[in-house]
Coordinates of C-alpha atoms in Angstrom, one line a residue:
Chain A
M1 CA -143.8 85.9 9.5
N2 CA -142.5 88.3 6.9
I3 CA -145.0 90.3 4.9
C4 CA -143.7 92.5 2.0
L5 CA -145.7 95.3 0.4
A6 CA -144.7 95.7 -3.2
S7 CA -146.0 97.0 -6.5
G8 CA -144.6 97.5 -10.0
K9 CA -145.8 101.0 -10.4
G10 CA -144.7 103.7 -7.9
G11 CA -147.0 105.8 -5.9
T12 CA -149.8 103.2 -5.6
G13 CA -149.8 103.3 -1.8
K14 CA -147.3 100.7 -0.7
T15 CA -146.1 102.9 2.2
T16 CA -149.6 103.9 3.1
I17 CA -150.7 100.3 3.4
A18 CA -147.5 99.2 5.1
V19 CA -147.6 101.8 7.9
N20 CA -151.3 101.5 8.5
L21 CA -151.1 97.7 8.6
A22 CA -148.3 97.9 11.1
A23 CA -150.0 100.6 13.2
S24 CA -153.3 98.7 13.3
L25 CA -151.9 95.6 15.0
D26 CA -152.1 94.8 18.8
R27 CA -148.8 93.0 18.8
P28 CA -145.1 93.8 18.4
V29 CA -144.0 94.3 14.8
H30 CA -140.7 95.1 13.2
F31 CA -141.1 97.5 10.3
L32 CA -138.4 97.4 7.6
D33 CA -138.3 100.3 5.2
C34 CA -136.5 98.8 2.2
D35 CA -137.4 101.6 -0.2
V36 CA -133.9 103.0 0.4
E37 CA -133.9 105.4 -2.5
E38 CA -137.0 107.2 -1.4
P39 CA -137.8 106.1 2.2
N40 CA -141.0 107.6 3.4
A41 CA -142.5 105.3 6.1
H42 CA -140.8 107.2 9.0
L43 CA -142.8 110.3 7.9
F44 CA -146.0 108.5 9.1
L45 CA -144.7 107.1 12.4
D46 CA -143.9 109.4 15.3
L47 CA -140.6 107.5 15.9
A48 CA -138.3 108.0 18.8
W49 CA -134.9 107.5 17.0
R50 CA -132.6 105.1 18.8
G51 CA -129.5 105.4 16.6
E52 CA -128.0 104.9 13.2
E53 CA -125.3 102.9 11.5
S54 CA -123.6 103.5 8.2
V55 CA -123.4 100.8 5.6
S56 CA -120.6 100.4 3.1
V57 CA -119.4 98.1 0.3
A58 CA -115.8 96.9 0.1
V59 CA -114.0 98.5 -2.8
P60 CA -110.4 98.1 -3.8
E61 CA -107.7 100.3 -2.4
I62 CA -104.4 99.9 -4.1
D63 CA -101.0 100.3 -2.4
P64 CA -98.9 101.9 -5.1
A65 CA -95.7 100.7 -3.3
R66 CA -96.7 97.1 -3.8
C67 CA -98.5 97.3 -7.2
N68 CA -96.2 96.3 -10.1
A69 CA -98.9 96.9 -12.7
C70 CA -99.2 93.2 -13.7
R71 CA -102.8 93.9 -14.8
K72 CA -104.3 90.8 -13.2
C73 CA -106.9 92.9 -11.4
L74 CA -107.9 94.5 -14.7
E75 CA -108.4 91.1 -16.2
I76 CA -110.7 89.8 -13.4
C77 CA -112.8 92.9 -13.0
R78 CA -115.9 92.8 -15.1
F79 CA -117.2 96.1 -14.0
R80 CA -114.4 98.3 -15.3
A81 CA -113.7 99.6 -11.8
L82 CA -110.0 99.7 -12.4
T83 CA -107.8 101.1 -15.0
L84 CA -104.1 101.5 -15.6
I85 CA -102.9 104.9 -16.7
K86 CA -99.2 105.5 -17.3
G87 CA -98.2 102.5 -15.2
K88 CA -100.4 103.6 -12.3
M89 CA -103.5 101.7 -11.2
L90 CA -106.5 103.9 -10.7
T91 CA -109.9 102.7 -9.2
F92 CA -113.4 103.9 -9.9
P93 CA -115.1 102.9 -6.6
E94 CA -118.6 103.9 -7.9
L95 CA -118.4 101.2 -10.5
C96 CA -117.3 98.5 -8.1
H97 CA -119.7 95.8 -7.1
G98 CA -117.6 94.6 -4.2
C99 CA -116.9 91.1 -5.5
G100 CA -113.3 91.1 -4.1
G101 CA -111.9 89.6 -7.2
C102 CA -109.1 92.1 -7.6
Q103 CA -107.9 91.5 -4.1
L104 CA -108.0 87.7 -4.5
V105 CA -106.1 87.7 -7.7
C106 CA -103.4 90.2 -6.8
P107 CA -100.0 88.4 -6.5
E108 CA -98.4 91.3 -4.6
G109 CA -101.1 91.7 -1.9
A110 CA -101.4 95.3 -3.1
V111 CA -105.2 95.4 -2.9
S112 CA -107.0 95.9 0.3
D113 CA -110.6 96.6 1.2
G114 CA -111.5 100.3 1.1
K115 CA -115.0 101.5 1.7
R116 CA -117.7 103.1 -0.4
L117 CA -120.6 104.5 1.7
L118 CA -123.9 103.1 0.5
G119 CA -126.1 104.8 3.0
R120 CA -127.3 104.4 6.5
L121 CA -129.6 102.3 8.7
R122 CA -131.8 104.2 11.1
F123 CA -133.4 102.6 14.2
G124 CA -136.4 103.8 16.0
D125 CA -139.5 102.9 18.1
W126 CA -143.1 103.9 18.2
R127 CA -145.6 102.1 20.4
H128 CA -145.5 98.5 19.4
I129 CA -143.4 99.1 16.3
T130 CA -139.7 98.6 16.1
F131 CA -138.4 100.4 13.0
T132 CA -135.4 99.8 10.8
G133 CA -135.1 102.0 7.8
G134 CA -132.5 102.2 5.0
E135 CA -131.6 105.4 3.3
S136 CA -129.2 105.4 0.4
R137 CA -126.5 108.1 0.0
V138 CA -127.7 110.5 -2.6
G139 CA -125.5 109.8 -5.7
E140 CA -125.1 106.1 -4.9
A141 CA -126.4 103.9 -7.7
M142 CA -126.4 100.5 -6.0
S143 CA -129.2 99.9 -3.6
P144 CA -129.5 96.0 -3.2
P145 CA -126.6 95.7 -0.6
L146 CA -128.2 98.3 1.6
I147 CA -131.6 96.6 1.2
R148 CA -130.0 93.4 2.3
A149 CA -128.5 95.2 5.3
V150 CA -132.0 96.4 6.3
K151 CA -133.4 92.9 6.1
G152 CA -130.4 91.6 8.0
Q153 CA -131.7 93.5 11.1
A154 CA -134.8 91.3 11.3
K155 CA -134.9 88.4 13.7
E156 CA -136.3 85.0 12.7
S157 CA -139.0 85.0 15.3
E158 CA -140.4 88.4 14.7
L159 CA -143.4 89.6 12.7
T160 CA -141.9 91.9 10.1
I161 CA -143.6 94.2 7.6
I162 CA -141.4 95.2 4.7
D163 CA -142.0 98.3 2.5
A164 CA -140.4 97.5 -0.9
P165 CA -139.2 99.8 -3.6
P166 CA -141.2 100.1 -6.8
G167 CA -140.3 98.4 -10.1
T168 CA -139.5 94.8 -10.9
S169 CA -135.7 94.8 -11.1
C170 CA -133.0 94.1 -8.6
P171 CA -134.0 96.4 -5.7
M172 CA -137.6 95.1 -5.7
I173 CA -136.5 91.5 -5.9
T174 CA -134.0 92.0 -3.1
A175 CA -136.7 93.3 -0.8
L176 CA -139.1 90.6 -1.8
R177 CA -137.1 87.4 -1.8
G178 CA -137.4 85.2 1.2
V179 CA -140.6 86.7 2.6
D180 CA -143.6 84.6 3.4
F181 CA -146.2 86.7 1.7
A182 CA -146.3 89.4 -1.0
V183 CA -149.0 92.1 -0.8
M184 CA -149.3 93.8 -4.2
V185 CA -150.6 97.3 -3.9
T186 CA -152.1 98.6 -7.1
E187 CA -154.7 101.0 -8.5
P188 CA -157.4 100.0 -11.1
T189 CA -155.9 102.0 -14.0
P190 CA -154.1 100.8 -17.2
F191 CA -150.7 101.9 -15.7
G192 CA -151.5 100.1 -12.4
L193 CA -152.6 96.9 -14.1
H194 CA -149.7 96.9 -16.6
D195 CA -147.1 97.2 -13.9
L196 CA -149.0 94.8 -11.6
R197 CA -148.7 92.1 -14.2
L198 CA -144.9 92.5 -14.1
A199 CA -144.8 92.6 -10.3
V200 CA -146.9 89.4 -10.1
A201 CA -144.6 87.7 -12.6
A202 CA -141.6 88.7 -10.3
A203 CA -143.3 87.4 -7.2
R204 CA -144.3 84.2 -9.0
R205 CA -140.6 83.7 -10.0
L206 CA -139.8 83.7 -6.3
A207 CA -142.7 81.3 -5.7
L208 CA -144.4 83.6 -3.2
P209 CA -148.1 83.6 -2.2
I210 CA -149.7 86.9 -3.4
G211 CA -152.6 89.0 -2.3
L212 CA -153.8 92.2 -3.7
V213 CA -154.7 95.6 -2.1
V214 CA -156.6 97.9 -4.5
N215 CA -156.0 101.5 -3.7
R216 CA -158.1 104.4 -5.2
A217 CA -160.8 101.8 -6.0
G218 CA -163.4 103.3 -8.3
I219 CA -161.2 105.6 -10.4
G220 CA -160.5 103.2 -13.3
D221 CA -162.3 100.2 -14.8
E222 CA -162.9 96.5 -14.3
R223 CA -159.8 95.1 -16.0
L224 CA -157.9 94.8 -12.7
A225 CA -160.7 92.8 -11.1
D226 CA -160.8 90.6 -14.2
F227 CA -157.0 90.0 -14.0
A228 CA -157.1 89.2 -10.3
R229 CA -159.9 86.6 -11.0
A230 CA -158.1 85.1 -14.0
E231 CA -154.8 84.8 -12.0
N232 CA -156.6 83.6 -8.9
I233 CA -155.1 86.3 -6.7
P234 CA -157.3 87.3 -3.8
I235 CA -158.3 90.9 -3.3
L236 CA -157.6 91.4 0.4
L237 CA -158.6 95.1 0.8
E238 CA -160.0 97.9 -1.3
I239 CA -159.6 101.5 -0.4
P240 CA -161.8 103.9 -2.4
F241 CA -160.5 107.1 -3.9
D242 CA -161.5 109.8 -1.6
R243 CA -160.2 113.3 -1.4
E244 CA -160.3 113.2 2.4
I245 CA -158.1 110.1 2.5
A246 CA -155.7 111.7 0.0
A247 CA -155.5 114.8 2.2
I248 CA -154.9 112.8 5.4
C249 CA -152.0 110.8 3.7
S250 CA -150.6 114.0 2.2
R251 CA -150.1 115.4 5.7
G252 CA -148.3 112.3 6.9
Q253 CA -151.2 111.1 9.1
L254 CA -152.1 107.5 9.7
L255 CA -155.5 106.5 8.2
V256 CA -156.1 104.2 11.2
E257 CA -155.7 107.2 13.5
A258 CA -157.5 109.9 11.5
L259 CA -160.4 107.7 10.5
P260 CA -160.7 104.9 13.1
V261 CA -163.1 102.8 11.0
W262 CA -160.0 101.9 9.0
R263 CA -158.3 100.2 11.9
R264 CA -160.6 97.4 11.7
E265 CA -160.1 97.0 7.9
F266 CA -156.4 96.8 8.3
Q267 CA -156.7 94.3 11.2
R268 CA -158.9 92.2 8.8
L269 CA -156.2 92.6 6.1
F270 CA -153.7 91.2 8.5
W271 CA -156.0 88.3 9.6
R272 CA -156.5 87.4 5.9
I273 CA -152.7 87.4 5.2
E274 CA -152.1 85.3 8.2
R275 CA -154.8 82.8 7.2
L276 CA -153.4 82.6 3.6
C277 CA -149.9 82.0 5.0
Q278 CA -151.2 79.1 6.9
G279 CA -152.9 77.8 3.7
L280 CA -156.4 78.5 5.1
D281 CA -159.4 80.1 3.5
A282 CA -159.4 83.9 4.1
A283 CA -162.7 84.9 2.7
Chain B
M1 CA -130.2 118.2 -29.8
K2 CA -131.4 118.8 -26.2
E3 CA -133.0 116.4 -23.8
I4 CA -135.6 117.1 -21.2
V5 CA -135.8 114.3 -18.6
I6 CA -139.0 113.9 -16.5
L7 CA -138.2 112.6 -13.0
S8 CA -140.0 112.6 -9.7
G9 CA -138.2 110.7 -7.0
K10 CA -141.4 109.3 -5.6
G11 CA -143.3 107.1 -8.0
G12 CA -146.9 107.8 -9.2
A13 CA -146.4 111.6 -9.2
G14 CA -147.6 111.8 -12.8
K15 CA -144.3 111.6 -14.8
T16 CA -145.8 109.5 -17.6
S17 CA -149.0 111.5 -18.0
L18 CA -147.0 114.7 -18.2
T19 CA -144.5 113.2 -20.6
A20 CA -147.3 112.0 -22.9
A21 CA -149.0 115.5 -22.8
L22 CA -145.7 117.2 -23.6
A23 CA -145.2 114.7 -26.5
A24 CA -148.6 115.8 -27.9
L25 CA -147.6 119.5 -27.6
A26 CA -144.1 119.2 -29.0
E27 CA -143.4 119.3 -32.7
N28 CA -140.2 117.7 -33.8
A29 CA -139.4 115.8 -30.7
V30 CA -138.2 112.3 -30.3
L31 CA -139.6 110.4 -27.3
C32 CA -137.9 108.0 -24.9
D33 CA -139.3 105.8 -22.2
A34 CA -136.4 105.3 -19.8
D35 CA -138.5 103.7 -17.1
V36 CA -137.4 100.3 -18.3
D37 CA -138.6 98.1 -15.5
A38 CA -142.1 99.4 -15.4
A39 CA -142.6 101.2 -18.7
D40 CA -146.0 102.7 -19.2
L41 CA -145.6 105.5 -21.9
H42 CA -146.5 103.0 -24.6
L43 CA -150.0 102.6 -23.1
L44 CA -150.7 106.2 -24.1
L45 CA -148.7 106.5 -27.3
A46 CA -149.5 103.1 -28.9
P47 CA -146.2 102.8 -30.7
E48 CA -145.9 100.7 -33.8
T49 CA -142.6 98.9 -33.6
R50 CA -140.2 99.5 -36.4
E51 CA -137.1 97.9 -34.9
R52 CA -136.7 95.3 -32.2
H53 CA -133.4 94.5 -30.6
D54 CA -132.2 92.1 -27.8
F55 CA -130.6 93.5 -24.7
V56 CA -128.1 91.0 -23.5
G57 CA -126.9 91.1 -19.9
G58 CA -123.4 90.7 -18.5
G59 CA -123.6 87.0 -17.7
K60 CA -124.5 84.6 -14.9
A61 CA -122.3 81.9 -13.6
H62 CA -123.1 78.4 -14.8
I63 CA -121.6 75.3 -13.3
D64 CA -120.8 72.3 -15.5
V65 CA -121.7 69.4 -13.2
E66 CA -119.7 67.0 -15.3
R67 CA -116.5 68.9 -14.6
C68 CA -117.3 70.0 -11.1
S69 CA -115.3 68.2 -8.4
R70 CA -117.5 69.6 -5.7
C71 CA -114.5 71.2 -3.9
G72 CA -116.7 74.2 -2.8
K73 CA -114.2 76.9 -3.7
C74 CA -116.8 78.9 -5.6
L75 CA -119.2 78.8 -2.6
E76 CA -116.4 80.0 -0.4
M77 CA -115.3 82.9 -2.6
C78 CA -118.7 84.2 -3.7
R79 CA -119.5 87.5 -1.8
F80 CA -123.1 87.5 -3.0
A81 CA -124.2 84.2 -1.5
A82 CA -125.3 83.2 -5.0
I83 CA -124.0 79.6 -4.7
S84 CA -125.9 77.2 -2.6
Q85 CA -124.5 74.4 -0.3
D86 CA -125.3 71.9 -3.1
L87 CA -123.3 74.1 -5.5
R88 CA -126.1 75.5 -7.6
V89 CA -126.1 79.1 -8.8
D90 CA -129.0 81.4 -7.8
D91 CA -129.5 83.5 -10.9
L92 CA -131.3 86.2 -9.0
A93 CA -128.3 86.6 -6.6
C94 CA -125.5 86.2 -9.0
E95 CA -123.8 89.6 -9.9
G96 CA -121.9 88.1 -12.8
C97 CA -118.5 89.1 -11.3
G98 CA -116.8 85.9 -12.5
V99 CA -114.8 85.3 -9.3
C100 CA -116.1 81.7 -9.1
A101 CA -115.2 81.0 -12.8
W102 CA -111.7 82.5 -12.3
F103 CA -110.8 80.4 -9.3
C104 CA -112.5 77.1 -10.1
P105 CA -109.6 74.6 -10.2
E106 CA -111.6 72.4 -12.7
Q107 CA -112.6 75.2 -14.9
A108 CA -116.2 74.0 -14.5
V109 CA -117.7 77.5 -14.2
E110 CA -118.4 79.8 -17.1
L111 CA -120.3 83.0 -17.4
R112 CA -123.1 82.8 -19.8
E113 CA -124.6 85.9 -21.3
H114 CA -128.4 85.9 -21.2
L115 CA -131.2 87.9 -22.7
C116 CA -132.3 90.5 -20.1
G117 CA -134.8 92.4 -22.2
E118 CA -135.6 94.1 -25.4
W119 CA -135.5 97.6 -26.8
F120 CA -137.5 99.1 -29.7
I121 CA -137.6 101.9 -32.1
S122 CA -141.2 102.7 -32.8
H123 CA -143.5 105.1 -34.6
T124 CA -146.1 107.0 -32.7
R125 CA -148.7 109.6 -33.7
F126 CA -146.4 112.3 -32.1
G127 CA -143.1 111.1 -33.7
M128 CA -140.6 108.4 -33.2
M129 CA -140.0 106.8 -29.8
A130 CA -137.2 104.6 -28.3
H131 CA -138.4 102.3 -25.5
A132 CA -137.4 99.1 -23.8
A133 CA -138.7 96.3 -21.7
L134 CA -136.4 94.9 -19.1
G135 CA -137.2 91.2 -18.3
V136 CA -138.9 90.6 -15.0
A137 CA -136.5 90.3 -12.1
E138 CA -133.5 91.4 -14.2
E139 CA -130.7 93.7 -13.4
N140 CA -128.6 96.1 -15.5
S141 CA -131.5 98.6 -15.6
G142 CA -128.9 101.4 -15.6
R143 CA -127.1 100.0 -18.6
L144 CA -130.4 99.6 -20.5
V145 CA -131.4 103.2 -19.6
S146 CA -128.1 104.5 -20.9
L147 CA -128.5 102.4 -24.1
I148 CA -132.1 103.6 -24.8
R149 CA -131.2 107.2 -24.2
R150 CA -128.2 106.9 -26.6
E151 CA -130.4 105.3 -29.2
A152 CA -133.1 107.9 -28.8
A153 CA -130.4 110.7 -29.2
A154 CA -129.1 109.0 -32.3
L155 CA -132.6 108.7 -33.7
A156 CA -133.2 112.4 -33.1
K157 CA -130.0 113.2 -34.9
R158 CA -130.8 111.0 -37.9
Q159 CA -134.2 112.7 -38.1
G160 CA -132.8 116.1 -37.7
Q161 CA -134.9 116.8 -34.6
D162 CA -133.7 119.0 -31.9
L163 CA -135.6 117.8 -28.9
L164 CA -135.7 114.6 -26.9
I165 CA -138.3 114.1 -24.2
T166 CA -137.5 111.3 -21.8
D167 CA -139.8 109.7 -19.3
G168 CA -137.6 108.7 -16.4
P169 CA -137.9 106.0 -13.6
P170 CA -138.7 106.7 -9.9
G171 CA -136.1 106.7 -7.2
V172 CA -132.6 108.3 -7.1
G173 CA -130.6 105.1 -7.8
C174 CA -128.9 103.4 -10.7
P175 CA -131.5 103.9 -13.5
V176 CA -132.1 107.6 -12.5
I177 CA -128.4 108.4 -12.4
A178 CA -128.2 106.8 -15.8
C179 CA -130.8 109.4 -17.0
L180 CA -128.7 112.4 -16.0
A181 CA -125.5 112.5 -18.1
G182 CA -125.9 115.0 -20.9
A183 CA -129.5 116.0 -20.0
A184 CA -130.3 119.6 -20.7
L185 CA -133.0 119.9 -18.1
V186 CA -134.6 117.7 -15.5
V187 CA -138.3 118.4 -14.9
M188 CA -139.3 117.2 -11.4
V189 CA -142.9 116.2 -11.0
V190 CA -143.8 116.5 -7.4
E191 CA -147.1 115.9 -5.5
P192 CA -147.8 118.0 -2.4
T193 CA -147.5 115.3 0.2
V194 CA -145.0 114.7 3.0
S195 CA -143.6 111.9 0.9
G196 CA -143.5 113.9 -2.3
R197 CA -141.7 116.7 -0.6
H198 CA -139.2 114.4 1.2
D199 CA -138.4 112.7 -2.1
M200 CA -138.0 116.0 -4.0
A201 CA -135.3 117.0 -1.6
R202 CA -133.3 113.9 -2.4
L203 CA -133.8 114.3 -6.1
M204 CA -132.8 118.0 -6.0
A205 CA -129.6 116.9 -4.1
L206 CA -129.0 114.4 -6.9
T207 CA -129.4 116.8 -9.8
R208 CA -127.3 119.3 -8.0
H209 CA -124.6 116.7 -7.5
F210 CA -124.6 115.9 -11.2
R211 CA -125.0 119.6 -12.1
V212 CA -128.1 119.2 -14.2
P213 CA -130.4 122.2 -14.4
T214 CA -133.8 121.4 -12.8
A215 CA -137.3 122.8 -13.0
L216 CA -140.4 121.9 -11.0
V217 CA -144.0 120.9 -11.8
I218 CA -146.4 120.5 -8.9
N219 CA -149.0 117.9 -9.8
K220 CA -152.3 117.3 -7.9
S221 CA -151.5 120.7 -6.3
D222 CA -154.9 121.2 -4.7
I223 CA -154.7 117.9 -2.7
N224 CA -152.7 119.9 -0.1
A225 CA -152.4 123.6 -1.0
E226 CA -150.3 124.4 2.1
M227 CA -147.8 121.8 1.2
S228 CA -147.8 123.0 -2.4
A229 CA -146.8 126.5 -1.2
A230 CA -144.1 125.1 1.0
I231 CA -142.7 123.1 -1.9
V232 CA -142.6 126.2 -4.1
V233 CA -140.6 128.1 -1.4
E234 CA -138.2 125.2 -1.0
A235 CA -137.6 125.0 -4.8
A236 CA -137.0 128.7 -5.0
Q237 CA -134.4 128.5 -2.2
N238 CA -132.6 125.9 -4.3
S239 CA -132.8 128.1 -7.5
I240 CA -135.2 125.7 -9.1
Q241 CA -137.7 127.3 -11.5
L242 CA -141.4 126.6 -11.1
L243 CA -143.0 125.7 -14.4
G244 CA -146.5 125.5 -13.0
H245 CA -149.2 123.7 -11.0
V246 CA -151.5 121.1 -12.3
A247 CA -154.6 120.5 -10.2
F248 CA -155.9 117.0 -9.4
S249 CA -158.3 115.9 -12.1
P250 CA -160.1 112.6 -12.8
L251 CA -159.6 113.5 -16.4
F252 CA -156.1 112.0 -16.3
T253 CA -157.4 108.6 -15.5
R254 CA -160.2 108.9 -18.0
A255 CA -157.7 109.9 -20.7
M256 CA -155.5 106.9 -19.7
L257 CA -158.5 104.6 -20.0
A258 CA -159.1 106.0 -23.5
A259 CA -155.3 105.5 -24.3
Q260 CA -155.0 109.2 -24.9
T261 CA -153.0 112.1 -23.6
I262 CA -154.9 114.7 -21.6
I263 CA -154.2 117.2 -24.5
E264 CA -156.2 115.0 -26.9
Y265 CA -158.8 113.8 -24.4
A266 CA -159.8 117.1 -22.9
P267 CA -157.9 119.9 -24.8
A268 CA -159.9 122.8 -23.2
S269 CA -159.8 121.4 -19.7
E270 CA -158.0 123.2 -16.9
P271 CA -155.2 120.6 -16.5
A272 CA -154.6 120.6 -20.3
R273 CA -154.3 124.4 -20.3
A274 CA -151.9 124.2 -17.3
I275 CA -149.7 121.8 -19.2
Q276 CA -149.7 124.0 -22.3
E277 CA -148.5 126.9 -20.1
I278 CA -145.8 124.6 -18.7
W279 CA -144.8 123.6 -22.2
R280 CA -144.4 127.3 -23.2
K281 CA -142.1 127.9 -20.3
L282 CA -140.1 124.8 -21.1
V283 CA -139.6 125.9 -24.6
T284 CA -138.3 129.3 -23.4
I285 CA -135.9 127.7 -20.9
I286 CA -134.5 125.2 -23.5
A287 CA -134.1 127.9 -26.1
S288 CA -132.2 130.2 -23.6
Q289 CA -129.7 127.5 -22.9
S290 CA -126.7 128.3 -25.0
A291 CA -124.6 125.2 -25.6
T292 CA -125.9 121.7 -25.9
L293 CA -124.1 119.3 -23.7
P294 CA -122.7 116.2 -25.4
M295 CA -124.1 112.8 -24.5
S296 CA -121.8 110.9 -22.2
P297 CA -119.8 108.0 -23.8
P298 CA -121.2 104.5 -23.2
R299 CA -119.9 102.7 -20.2

């Protein structure tokens, strides 16, 4: 089973919920940090690092001895990652999406696969949690291929918990697609609700079952609860706004460790998700 | 014209609340919401739309089933696994590279442009605003960010205004990088948490890489005073100027519920005064910068 924690708005508590959910369980779980631009989950888990691996995308490398400036590669590239200046072909690897078109189309075999570093995967362990985290190279614009690489580390049979990036565009969609259940983490404020609507629309487009975790409950108004009811989205857990909770999280501590009453709540959250995945009532 | 871009790395640090407050304090500023996939600034500024434009994306492969001979060449050549075994295009996976269209022996594949979103020029009580809405599950957010910043800058120029305040997206990826070219100053909004500090380090590395001057605001500073102090030290070591601290306050949420900025909702409150002080420092910094950097050309 794959559970993805997502939200439209950033900073609603995706990582907090994801790490505490994983930590609360009594069974092995593979944690995938797919928020590769700002990965934070490892800050909450006392991981023993096992290793890392770099992830690259194939970008064109042009052999000037073979290139006869026929311009075929310029014609196929839709990302303006190549240009011809004074008869010499130049590449802009940071614009390349890695489609391989230039290489396929070159009649002289002058284009080979170079590499642009996207970032790295990091592997670690803590208690029953196996951890794989992606971290993009600072300056790298494209995160979906690295997110796919993180997800590629999961095995079919495993229970996985995925921490997704915020937003509703390609990085968020890449993290979310193919999972069994989307947990939307939000807060009951106008910003939280506005962005939740977008995130729910994205998850609906992927035909995913959705549940809601309301973080900082009590700070806003009733509109979020009204929306959840109207959209028939179950509220699976509410965490009140509390300065002590905020301070615990700010230090990188797990809620389920610092305030053990929460362990139970997170276990119940998992139970509900599991029931909903099986199409059962989770009240 | 100079542009201040509000960024944070980590989401939910308070970028939009701060941007809206600065908008209320600034005179002669144009506003820009560059968080195109989860835009919220309009919830505080209630823009009245004056112009509405389509944002058209680069294209998605479309297979003409009449012409298709089911040879499977497209499936074989696609590096994005966007074509299924039964030769259907998955729009969410298609990058629009056109390799399938190029190599299809039957010329059965074409790239079709599609509507990815909209952008707007609007009037607000604090001045004009350029903003956008990227369609759900769409890509090209970086391109839309570049477009909306360009339009905002053009708007400022037309109106003879010399300041642009841009609310940026979270992260350090494509839409954030698209916010940096030509910016006069990045204001980082950071909350004193392990995550906020970690993400600030990555954002600082990014703005250093692109050589954009950067300043710091610590928001919700009293949630963890020790962490706030550590962040100030780290920023100073990186020659980043501290603009000020804003303490945690439920007034921000209340102002949001009233669809107001904190400056309007509680002008005499401690957070409003802290932001006024931040604004004064910002004005000084911007005024002391000699040359205005040109906007980068469109990609």
